[in-house]
Amino acid sequence: MLPWKTIIQMQKDCDTPVYLQIANSVIHEMRKGRVGPGLKLPGTRQMAEILEVHRKTIVRAYEELDAQGWIEMHPSKGTFTSKELPEINGRHFTKNHNQNAFPKTTGYHVKVNTGIRTPVLPLRHIMGFHDGPDMRLIPSDELGRAYKSVLSRNTYLKFMSYVETPGVQKFRATLSEYLNASRGLQTTFENIIVTRGSQMALYLLSIVLFAKGDTIIVGDTNYYYADHVFLLAGMKLARIKVDEYGIDVDAIEKLCRKKKIKALYITSHHHYPTTVTLSAARRIKLLSLAEKYGFIIIEDDYDYDFHYLSSPMLPLVSADTKGMVVYIGTLSKTIAPAIRTGYIIAPENLILELMRVRQLIDTQGDPIMELALIEMFEEGHIKRHMKKALLAYHKRRDFLCGLLNEKLGDIIDFKTPDGGLAIWAKFHKSIPLPPLTEKLKAKGLILSNGLIHNTSSVSMNATRMGFGWMNEEEAAQAVDLLAQTIRSK
Amino acid sequence: MLPWKTIIQMQKDCDTPVYLQIANSVIHEMRKGRVGPGLKLPGTRQMAEILEVHRKTIVRAYEELDAQGWIEMHPSKGTFTSKELPEINGRHFTKNHNQNAFPKTTGYHVKVNTGIRTPVLPLRHIMGFHDGPDMRLIPSDELGRAYKSVLSRNTYLKFMSYVETPGVQKFRATLSEYLNASRGLQTTFENIIVTRGSQMALYLLSIVLFAKGDTIIVGDTNYYYADHVFLLAGMKLARIKVDEYGIDVDAIEKLCRKKKIKALYITSHHHYPTTVTLSAARRIKLLSLAEKYGFIIIEDDYDYDFHYLSSPMLPLVSADTKGMVVYIGTLSKTIAPAIRTGYIIAPENLILELMRVRQLIDTQGDPIMELALIEMFEEGHIKRHMKKALLAYHKRRDFLCGLLNEKLGDIIDFKTPDGGLAIWAKFHKSIPLPPLTEKLKAKGLILSNGLIHNTSSVSMNATRMGFGWMNEEEAAQAVDLLAQTIRSK
């Protein structure tokens, strides 16, 4: 007889009833081929004795196995494992068997995609020049109340089920109103598809608009995760220099004369990563080039809401009468990265095609979050937050820039950015960033080594230093540590 | 002089300050090319008179325009629009100008993807045989409290920023524990990547594992949105018959002998849409075929948690020692479709590649929802809910099946399903579903016409009738209306 006492695994303090644990153990062994087909099982009384459980438990276990077709119970002959289960070679029972651990690797080849960087663990619990909004400023209590309120309304129950593919209509209407007022647009909710942050917006566009081999113009240097979305779609990147007025529009014109350009990707408001704003003259020329040469402008306006000098320039899309611009925005910077609510603004025919593909990638959005955000807009929490945050970040920018000039002016070359939450900091070549940032990390201070911003043609000793994340006290401490580490070299 | 009074649009009761409205109007016109470069603007006093606003307002507007580079102010000569703005042909000022409406269509060609159905508006506010859980049963108050609690904890603030690409680690650990206990697995959090529902799980796998031209086996018929994910990835579908024991495994073996199969997609627990469970014998054979022929099994176990007859069979992945199975699950059915939290269970090398691509599609998940779900698991709300829901759906299944047998046994052919939330209902050919469902819709009752389940080889007059959505009273009313509509034909 098989060593049933060893084979059958039971645990007390387990949520699964004992009879089910027994049945599952038997099934497990049959699956592994270690208990073969047509095998006679001990009677219920005998098995109960072996396993030291009540006989009724064994009766229920056998009934369960019978119901699932694993065993056959013959009143006269006894209980047998089902004959229809094919014997599996090489899976014989061994004495020192254990529940198998989960497979360490796949049984088939998985291509390692070295083209895309390995995701890194965010270390936001450690002090640092993190690029992004300060979580201590976000209206989290208001958000908590909004969520609770949404989930306690019976009239909202239908939103807990399947909802509209492009986002809850009322949320799109709210967004449309906000965008029209703040960005000089004339959209309706039908020009909007809500996405998971601006990243999904970019990805969706890459699938719907582009084909393998298409050429897209991007800045040199450009946002890493945008470049790689286009590369994943099989596109060719045409890199164009970015200077202090933004991307070089004359160079774009020259390129367009030479070859067919399918699209251009631009963070016009604050070029990522260098923070420069595309000048008014270049904006107008860019639009007319798009019309003339028929290329699509993907305008990623990820941080429109953070501008300190004067009110931000209106986005390109606001002057687009021919439907050449697709506009991407997000609330992930405005509120918090965890609020992964982005959107695409486009003519309706494109929105429809984006909806089709969105069904396959991500059935629908998050109606609970969308309804909570409607409340946040309607109650004025978002506007109040933006005002408060803008003031705080303005002060933090000035404070950090002042400190850096004072203490590290000879090492770090930068311009005070007009907006956004980070400084584009070019470090003196005598202080290479990778070893410096390693040293800082060991001391508990995070600074990106900036390698992600290099391209095949541009290699810089530069990085983005976030000024939004730390208050003045923290920034002073961080700059001290940075200066100390650099000077002690 | 230009008709400034007409050109400059101002609105009272608008959040934008008046000076900004004026500046934005001027920019708008310059962008459209209707106010050309080098044009002299009226002095501040004169403009104030024209627009009937305070002179200081004009001063601020001009300062704004100057700061943004749109105009040049010469103390002696006056104020001029910037000369550097290129004149744009064909955009001359016209008298009857209006703010332009948003473009109706794109200025470039967008391919219409007729292969994927147009998203339909969900009509869950209308009574119907909807396929999915009843929103009235979900623990929404508990969920609301969990969200609020998460958002009010200062220690959780760091989760509002960027988090781990595959999902918050503690949530993956919670899921792992739950899956190990309920599905006989031996996973750790490192075998899990959290996705937006099972749909994104499928999509991610299609991008990472497959290449254009690969063949994947699917059921005939199969889940529409899975088929189309594979088609979008350029794969070929090899359809295999599904009978009352699930997919025909002998036919799979025959096919494998003839051609290279890359993968197989299966909803083993309750085949979608026909609800049959893959038999134990076929499961074992399928696993050994995957090992022998090296094809990947994608096991989509979307409704494992709903089973009425006995406990559900353990999934294929629980017996997979060679790493051939990738397992997909979701909480969207278990709790509510709005909780778009799915997951992929796989060996770590595949999880890493999935993470890489996930960064490009959707930076990260929703840490707020994940933290709220940890609370729901820890407080026992999810277990309690599942128990309560299972009981309710069991009763509703029996009630609806009884009614259908009694009142429409001659029209509708079905088997009481062992699990899930829907009946696979084959309607008599004398009652074609499309016109019937149209009539029902007009009477305020939703029934899917089932066309989505047809394939090029299988055309059925069958549909899924959800029994979970309606309580007994509603179901009785719905069946009455259905019978009446059919009989009055």
mmCIF file of N, CA and C in Angstrom, chain B residues 129 233 257 338:
data_model
loop_
_atom_site.group_PDB
_atom_site.id
_atom_site.type_symbol
_atom_site.label_atom_id
_atom_site.label_comp_id
_atom_site.label_asym_id
_atom_site.label_seq_id
_atom_site.Cartn_x
_atom_site.Cartn_y
_atom_site.Cartn_z
ATOM 1 N N PHE B 129 -30.261 39.952 -18.872
ATOM 2 C CA PHE B 129 -29.506 38.744 -18.543
ATOM 3 C C PHE B 129 -28.013 39.081 -18.659
ATOM 4 N N ALA B 233 -1.602 40.743 -32.495
ATOM 5 C CA ALA B 233 -0.165 40.432 -32.440
ATOM 6 C C ALA B 233 0.306 39.736 -33.710
ATOM 7 N N ARG B 257 1.354 17.120 -34.322
ATOM 8 C CA ARG B 257 2.190 16.241 -35.142
ATOM 9 C C ARG B 257 2.417 16.853 -36.511
ATOM 10 N N ALA B 338 -15.417 46.873 -11.964
ATOM 11 C CA ALA B 338 -14.694 48.135 -11.784
ATOM 12 C C ALA B 338 -13.360 47.910 -11.068
#
